Short mmCIF file of C-alpha atoms in Angstrom, two decimals:
data_model
loop_
_atom_site.label_atom_id
_atom_site.label_comp_id
_atom_site.label_asym_id
_atom_site.label_seq_id
_atom_site.Cartn_x
_atom_site.Cartn_y
_atom_site.Cartn_z
CA MET X 1052 19.57 21.85 -37.39
CA PRO X 1053 18.79 18.82 -35.87
CA ASN X 1054 18.77 15.61 -37.99
CA ASN X 1055 15.88 13.10 -37.91
CA ASN X 1056 17.14 10.93 -35.30
CA GLU X 1057 17.33 13.68 -32.65
CA GLN X 1058 13.91 14.70 -33.82
CA ARG X 1059 12.39 11.21 -33.04
CA ALA X 1060 14.48 11.04 -29.88
CA ASN X 1061 13.06 14.12 -28.53
CA SER X 1062 9.56 13.34 -29.96
CA LYS X 1063 9.72 9.90 -27.64
CA ALA X 1064 11.05 12.09 -24.47
CA ARG X 1065 8.03 14.21 -24.99
CA GLY X 1066 5.55 11.43 -25.45
CA ILE X 1067 3.50 9.56 -22.86
CA PHE X 1068 3.30 5.63 -22.45
CA LEU X 1069 0.00 4.54 -23.07
CA LEU X 1070 -0.42 1.47 -21.36
CA PRO X 1071 0.96 2.09 -18.01
CA ASN X 1072 -1.00 5.36 -17.84
CA LEU X 1073 -4.06 4.12 -18.97
CA LEU X 1074 -4.06 1.79 -15.83
CA THR X 1075 -3.35 4.56 -13.69
CA THR X 1076 -6.15 6.65 -15.17
CA ALA X 1077 -8.51 3.40 -14.78
CA GLY X 1078 -7.56 3.29 -10.77
CA LEU X 1079 -8.13 7.21 -10.77
CA PHE X 1080 -11.78 6.61 -12.41
CA SER X 1081 -12.40 3.75 -9.63
CA GLY X 1082 -11.51 6.34 -6.88
CA PHE X 1083 -13.52 9.21 -8.23
CA PHE X 1084 -16.75 6.53 -8.69
CA ALA X 1085 -16.05 5.58 -5.03
CA ILE X 1086 -16.70 9.22 -4.12
CA VAL X 1087 -19.74 9.76 -6.36
CA ALA X 1088 -21.52 6.74 -5.06
CA SER X 1089 -20.89 7.23 -1.57
CA MET X 1090 -22.41 10.50 -2.06
CA ASN X 1091 -25.45 8.60 -3.53
CA ASN X 1092 -25.47 6.30 -0.24
CA ASN X 1093 -24.24 3.37 -2.55
CA PHE X 1094 -21.28 2.80 0.27
CA GLU X 1095 -20.76 -1.11 -0.76
CA SER X 1096 -20.67 -0.23 -4.45
CA ALA X 1097 -18.10 2.50 -3.16
CA ALA X 1098 -15.87 0.63 -1.01
CA VAL X 1099 -15.25 -2.16 -3.74
CA ALA X 1100 -14.15 0.60 -6.24
CA ILE X 1101 -11.62 1.80 -3.94
CA PHE X 1102 -10.49 -2.15 -3.97
CA VAL X 1103 -10.67 -2.24 -7.72
CA ALA X 1104 -8.64 0.75 -7.74
CA MET X 1105 -5.77 -0.98 -5.65
CA VAL X 1106 -5.87 -3.58 -8.57
CA PHE X 1107 -5.13 -1.12 -11.36
CA ASP X 1108 -2.60 0.58 -8.92
CA GLY X 1109 -0.64 -2.77 -8.40
CA LEU X 1110 -0.70 -3.37 -12.22
CA ASP X 1111 0.31 -0.20 -13.66
CA GLY X 1112 3.83 -0.03 -12.09
CA ARG X 1113 4.58 -3.84 -12.73
CA VAL X 1114 3.34 -3.38 -16.31
CA ALA X 1115 5.46 -0.49 -16.89
CA ARG X 1116 8.50 -2.35 -15.57
CA LEU X 1117 7.98 -5.42 -17.92
CA THR X 1118 7.26 -3.30 -21.02
CA ASN X 1119 10.09 -0.91 -20.12
CA THR X 1120 7.52 1.77 -20.22
CA GLU X 1121 8.66 3.68 -16.99
CA SER X 1122 8.89 7.29 -17.43
CA ASP X 1123 8.92 10.36 -14.57
CA PHE X 1124 5.33 11.60 -15.75
CA GLY X 1125 3.96 8.22 -14.90
CA ALA X 1126 5.24 8.19 -11.45
CA GLU X 1127 4.30 11.55 -10.55
CA TYR X 1128 0.70 10.71 -12.24
CA ASP X 1129 0.48 7.47 -10.34
CA SER X 1130 1.40 9.68 -7.17
CA MET X 1131 -1.61 12.06 -8.22
CA ALA X 1132 -3.79 9.18 -8.82
CA ASP X 1133 -3.06 7.47 -5.56
CA ILE X 1134 -4.10 10.54 -3.45
CA VAL X 1135 -7.35 10.64 -5.00
CA SER X 1136 -8.22 7.03 -5.09
CA PHE X 1137 -6.42 5.99 -1.71
CA GLY X 1138 -6.87 9.22 0.28
CA MET X 1139 -9.79 11.30 -0.54
CA ALA X 1140 -12.03 8.51 -1.74
CA PRO X 1141 -11.85 6.39 1.46
CA ALA X 1142 -11.89 9.59 3.63
CA LEU X 1143 -15.03 10.71 2.05
CA VAL X 1144 -16.63 7.05 1.77
CA MET X 1145 -16.23 6.72 5.59
CA TYR X 1146 -17.39 10.53 6.20
CA ASN X 1147 -20.73 10.11 4.09
CA TRP X 1148 -21.23 6.61 6.10
CA ALA X 1149 -20.23 7.20 9.52
CA LEU X 1150 -18.26 10.48 10.29
CA ALA X 1151 -21.17 13.22 9.12
CA ASP X 1152 -23.18 13.17 12.24
CA LEU X 1153 -19.93 13.55 14.63
CA GLY X 1154 -19.52 17.21 13.00
CA LYS X 1155 -16.33 18.63 13.78
CA LEU X 1156 -14.64 15.48 14.71
CA GLY X 1157 -15.93 13.33 11.89
CA TRP X 1158 -14.36 15.84 9.05
CA LEU X 1159 -11.38 16.48 11.16
CA ALA X 1160 -10.81 12.59 11.31
CA ALA X 1161 -11.38 12.17 7.42
CA PHE X 1162 -8.85 15.03 6.97
CA ILE X 1163 -6.27 13.30 9.37
CA PHE X 1164 -6.39 10.30 6.87
CA VAL X 1165 -6.19 12.80 3.99
CA ALA X 1166 -2.93 14.48 5.06
CA GLY X 1167 -1.49 11.40 6.16
CA GLY X 1168 -1.76 9.81 2.78
CA ALA X 1169 -0.32 12.84 1.30
CA LEU X 1170 2.75 13.03 3.86
CA ARG X 1171 2.89 9.15 3.27
CA LEU X 1172 3.35 9.38 -0.72
CA ALA X 1173 5.65 12.23 -0.44
CA ARG X 1174 7.85 11.11 2.14
CA PHE X 1175 8.11 7.45 -0.15
CA ASN X 1176 8.76 9.53 -3.33
CA THR X 1177 11.76 11.40 -1.44
CA ASN X 1178 13.06 8.05 0.10
CA LEU X 1179 12.64 6.08 -2.86
CA GLY X 1180 16.43 5.59 -3.44
CA SER X 1181 17.81 5.15 -0.05
CA ALA X 1182 14.74 3.15 1.71
CA ASP X 1183 14.96 -0.81 2.81
CA LYS X 1184 13.39 -2.52 0.02
CA ARG X 1185 12.04 -5.21 2.27
CA TYR X 1186 10.02 -3.11 4.39
CA PHE X 1187 7.74 0.06 3.96
CA GLN X 1188 8.28 2.84 6.53
CA GLY X 1189 4.78 3.49 7.73
CA LEU X 1190 1.52 1.69 6.43
CA ALA X 1191 1.27 2.05 2.73
CA ILE X 1192 -1.70 4.29 1.64
CA PRO X 1193 -3.41 1.47 -0.36
CA SER X 1194 -3.43 -0.67 2.56
CA ALA X 1195 -4.74 2.05 4.70
CA ALA X 1196 -7.24 2.55 2.19
CA ALA X 1197 -8.44 -1.00 2.34
CA VAL X 1198 -8.60 -0.62 6.28
CA VAL X 1199 -11.10 2.11 6.08
CA SER X 1200 -12.81 1.11 3.06
CA GLY X 1201 -12.98 -2.40 4.11
CA ALA X 1202 -14.71 -1.34 7.36
CA VAL X 1203 -17.47 0.39 5.33
CA TRP X 1204 -17.97 -2.65 2.96
CA VAL X 1205 -18.34 -4.88 6.03
CA GLY X 1206 -20.66 -2.55 7.57
CA SER X 1207 -22.65 -2.25 4.79
CA LYS X 1208 -22.90 -5.31 3.60
CA TYR X 1209 -24.04 -6.66 7.17
CA GLY X 1210 -26.56 -3.78 7.61
CA VAL X 1211 -24.62 -2.32 10.63
CA ASP X 1212 -26.02 0.92 11.78
CA ALA X 1213 -23.55 3.37 11.11
CA SER X 1214 -24.78 5.69 14.14
CA ASP X 1215 -23.83 3.12 16.32
CA VAL X 1216 -20.14 2.72 15.37
CA SER X 1217 -19.52 6.16 14.28
CA TYR X 1218 -16.88 7.20 17.12
CA LEU X 1219 -15.33 3.50 16.47
CA ALA X 1220 -15.19 4.46 12.69
CA ALA X 1221 -13.55 7.66 13.55
CA ILE X 1222 -10.81 6.02 15.86
CA LEU X 1223 -10.17 3.57 12.97
CA THR X 1224 -9.80 6.25 10.49
CA ILE X 1225 -7.64 8.61 12.59
CA CYS X 1226 -5.30 5.60 13.24
CA ALA X 1227 -5.13 4.49 10.15
CA GLY X 1228 -3.98 7.87 8.79
CA LEU X 1229 -1.13 8.10 12.01
CA LEU X 1230 0.11 4.80 10.90
CA MET X 1231 0.89 6.23 7.48
CA VAL X 1232 3.17 8.74 8.72
CA SER X 1233 4.67 6.40 11.44
CA ASN X 1234 8.19 4.88 11.54
CA PHE X 1235 6.61 1.36 11.96
CA ARG X 1236 8.14 -1.04 9.81
CA TYR X 1237 5.72 -3.05 7.26
CA HIS X 1238 6.92 -5.55 5.27
CA SER X 1239 6.94 -5.25 1.75
CA PHE X 1240 6.88 -8.75 -0.01
CA LYS X 1241 9.42 -7.00 -2.39
CA ASP X 1242 12.17 -9.89 -1.58
CA VAL X 1243 9.52 -12.84 -2.47
CA ASP X 1244 10.89 -14.48 -5.90
CA TRP X 1245 7.78 -14.36 -7.78
CA ARG X 1246 9.49 -15.84 -10.79
CA GLY X 1247 10.78 -18.78 -9.06
CA ARG X 1248 9.55 -22.74 -8.91
CA VAL X 1249 7.26 -23.63 -6.37
CA SER X 1250 5.66 -27.07 -4.99
CA PHE X 1251 2.30 -28.05 -6.23
CA VAL X 1252 1.07 -27.78 -2.37
CA VAL X 1253 1.80 -23.79 -2.89
CA ILE X 1254 -0.47 -23.70 -5.76
CA LEU X 1255 -2.86 -25.54 -4.06
CA LEU X 1256 -2.57 -23.41 -1.07
CA VAL X 1257 -3.22 -20.27 -3.31
CA VAL X 1258 -6.48 -21.77 -4.78
CA LEU X 1259 -7.57 -22.35 -1.44
CA ALA X 1260 -6.72 -18.64 -0.38
CA PHE X 1261 -9.04 -17.59 -3.61
CA VAL X 1262 -11.86 -19.67 -2.38
CA ILE X 1263 -11.63 -18.13 1.02
CA VAL X 1264 -11.75 -14.76 -0.27
CA ALA X 1265 -14.64 -15.62 -2.40
CA THR X 1266 -16.84 -16.94 -0.04
CA GLU X 1267 -16.80 -13.51 2.11
CA PRO X 1268 -14.56 -11.19 0.37
CA SER X 1269 -15.52 -8.01 2.35
CA LEU X 1270 -15.18 -9.45 5.77
CA VAL X 1271 -11.93 -11.46 4.79
CA LEU X 1272 -10.10 -8.60 2.90
CA PHE X 1273 -10.80 -6.22 5.82
CA SER X 1274 -9.57 -8.61 8.41
CA LEU X 1275 -6.29 -9.56 6.46
CA PHE X 1276 -5.68 -5.76 6.19
CA PHE X 1277 -6.61 -5.02 9.56
CA LEU X 1278 -4.11 -7.55 10.87
CA TYR X 1279 -1.26 -6.15 8.47
CA ALA X 1280 -1.93 -2.94 9.84
CA LEU X 1281 -1.26 -4.42 12.92
CA SER X 1282 1.53 -6.03 12.08
CA GLY X 1283 3.85 -2.95 11.82
CA PRO X 1284 4.04 -2.13 15.54
CA ILE X 1285 4.66 -5.72 16.05
CA THR X 1286 7.28 -6.15 13.58
CA THR X 1287 9.26 -3.14 14.57
CA TYR X 1288 8.88 -3.82 18.60
CA ARG X 1289 10.60 -7.43 17.72
CA SER X 1290 13.44 -5.76 15.42
CA VAL X 1291 14.92 -3.30 17.74
CA LYS X 1292 16.75 -3.93 21.13
CA LYS X 1293 14.77 -1.23 22.98
CA LEU X 1294 11.96 0.68 21.69
CA LYS X 1295 12.39 4.49 21.01
CA LEU X 1296 10.30 7.43 20.02
CA GLU X 1297 11.99 7.82 16.71
CA HIS X 1298 11.12 4.22 16.07
CA VAL X 1299 7.64 5.34 16.28
CA ILE X 1300 7.44 8.62 14.80
CA GLY X 1301 9.80 11.78 13.60
CA ASP X 1302 13.15 11.22 11.93
CA THR X 1303 15.09 8.07 12.18
CA ASP X 1304 18.33 6.19 11.17
CA GLU X 1305 16.76 3.41 9.51
CA SER X 1306 20.48 1.71 9.66
CA GLU X 1307 19.65 1.30 13.46
CA GLN X 1308 16.38 0.34 13.39
CA ASP X 1309 16.50 -3.38 12.13
CA GLU X 1310 19.92 -4.28 13.27
CA GLU X 1311 18.87 -8.35 13.98
CA PRO X 1312 17.54 -8.74 10.62
CA HIS X 1313 20.24 -7.21 8.68
CA LYS X 1314 22.53 -9.65 10.67
CA GLN X 1315 20.21 -12.43 10.07
CA GLN X 1316 20.21 -11.66 6.29
CA LYS X 1317 23.93 -11.62 6.23
CA ARG X 1318 24.13 -14.73 7.70
CA SER X 1319 21.92 -16.14 5.44
CA GLU X 1320 23.67 -14.65 2.30
CA SER X 1321 26.91 -15.89 3.85
CA LYS X 1322 25.80 -19.28 4.32
CA GLN X 1323 24.38 -19.55 0.56
CA LYS X 1324 27.75 -18.19 -0.61
CA ALA X 1325 29.43 -20.97 1.28
CA ASP X 1326 27.07 -23.80 0.04
CA SER X 1327 27.72 -22.22 -3.61
CA ASP X 1328 31.42 -22.39 -3.32
CA LYS X 1329 31.21 -26.18 -1.75
CA GLY X 1330 28.84 -26.92 -4.58
CA SER X 1331 31.32 -25.54 -7.43
CA GLU X 1332 34.17 -27.78 -5.87
#
């Protein structure tokens, strides 16, 4: 017969942590709301809802790590929520706004985006332990969603006739879907020390950034994520001696793809170690 301690341990293992999964559910709700809003021709609200889902998606994992409430269930639930909020929702919002009049091309463009997002999540989850933490392999699905939904937000806010940009919207949607399954390297910003001390000027720059975003949020956010999407091919081209097909798409050996940045990191680590040894003397 199991004792009370074992029963409590088994009960805890079967339980679900509330706080991080509550944030994940909020993100899932935002994505579902975006789909419903686009069906009712409320495209600006739909696009904003996807950006709200991005906020919740960024919080749930960090809250789980800070509160030590990480779990396999939470990781799986987060992936399921992501494919709805950042896969289905942006594709349907864009389809209802600009792609429906294109017929087969329109729904195929939307499907390419959804399939690319699903493949991107599957690859990320399987390579979680071996991938270079400094870079994402392919455009992350929230960033791709921001590009697509940001375009809808800008178009809706500034009164752009969707029929005039339908083919451009299809190209943008397809490219975003393909970038997610590419091998282009995108900076993850995980090597930034968020807990370190910074100068007062940095705080002023952060305040200025918030002010700039607040002036024209749709245009600024779309521009930022669009430039980030373009940074992947540029970063990849600069980090390899000779660009090959495996650097763009397909199976690749990540150790060969970023030779020069690895060398720079090793030189930096060696310099820091030497300075530390010199200081200890």
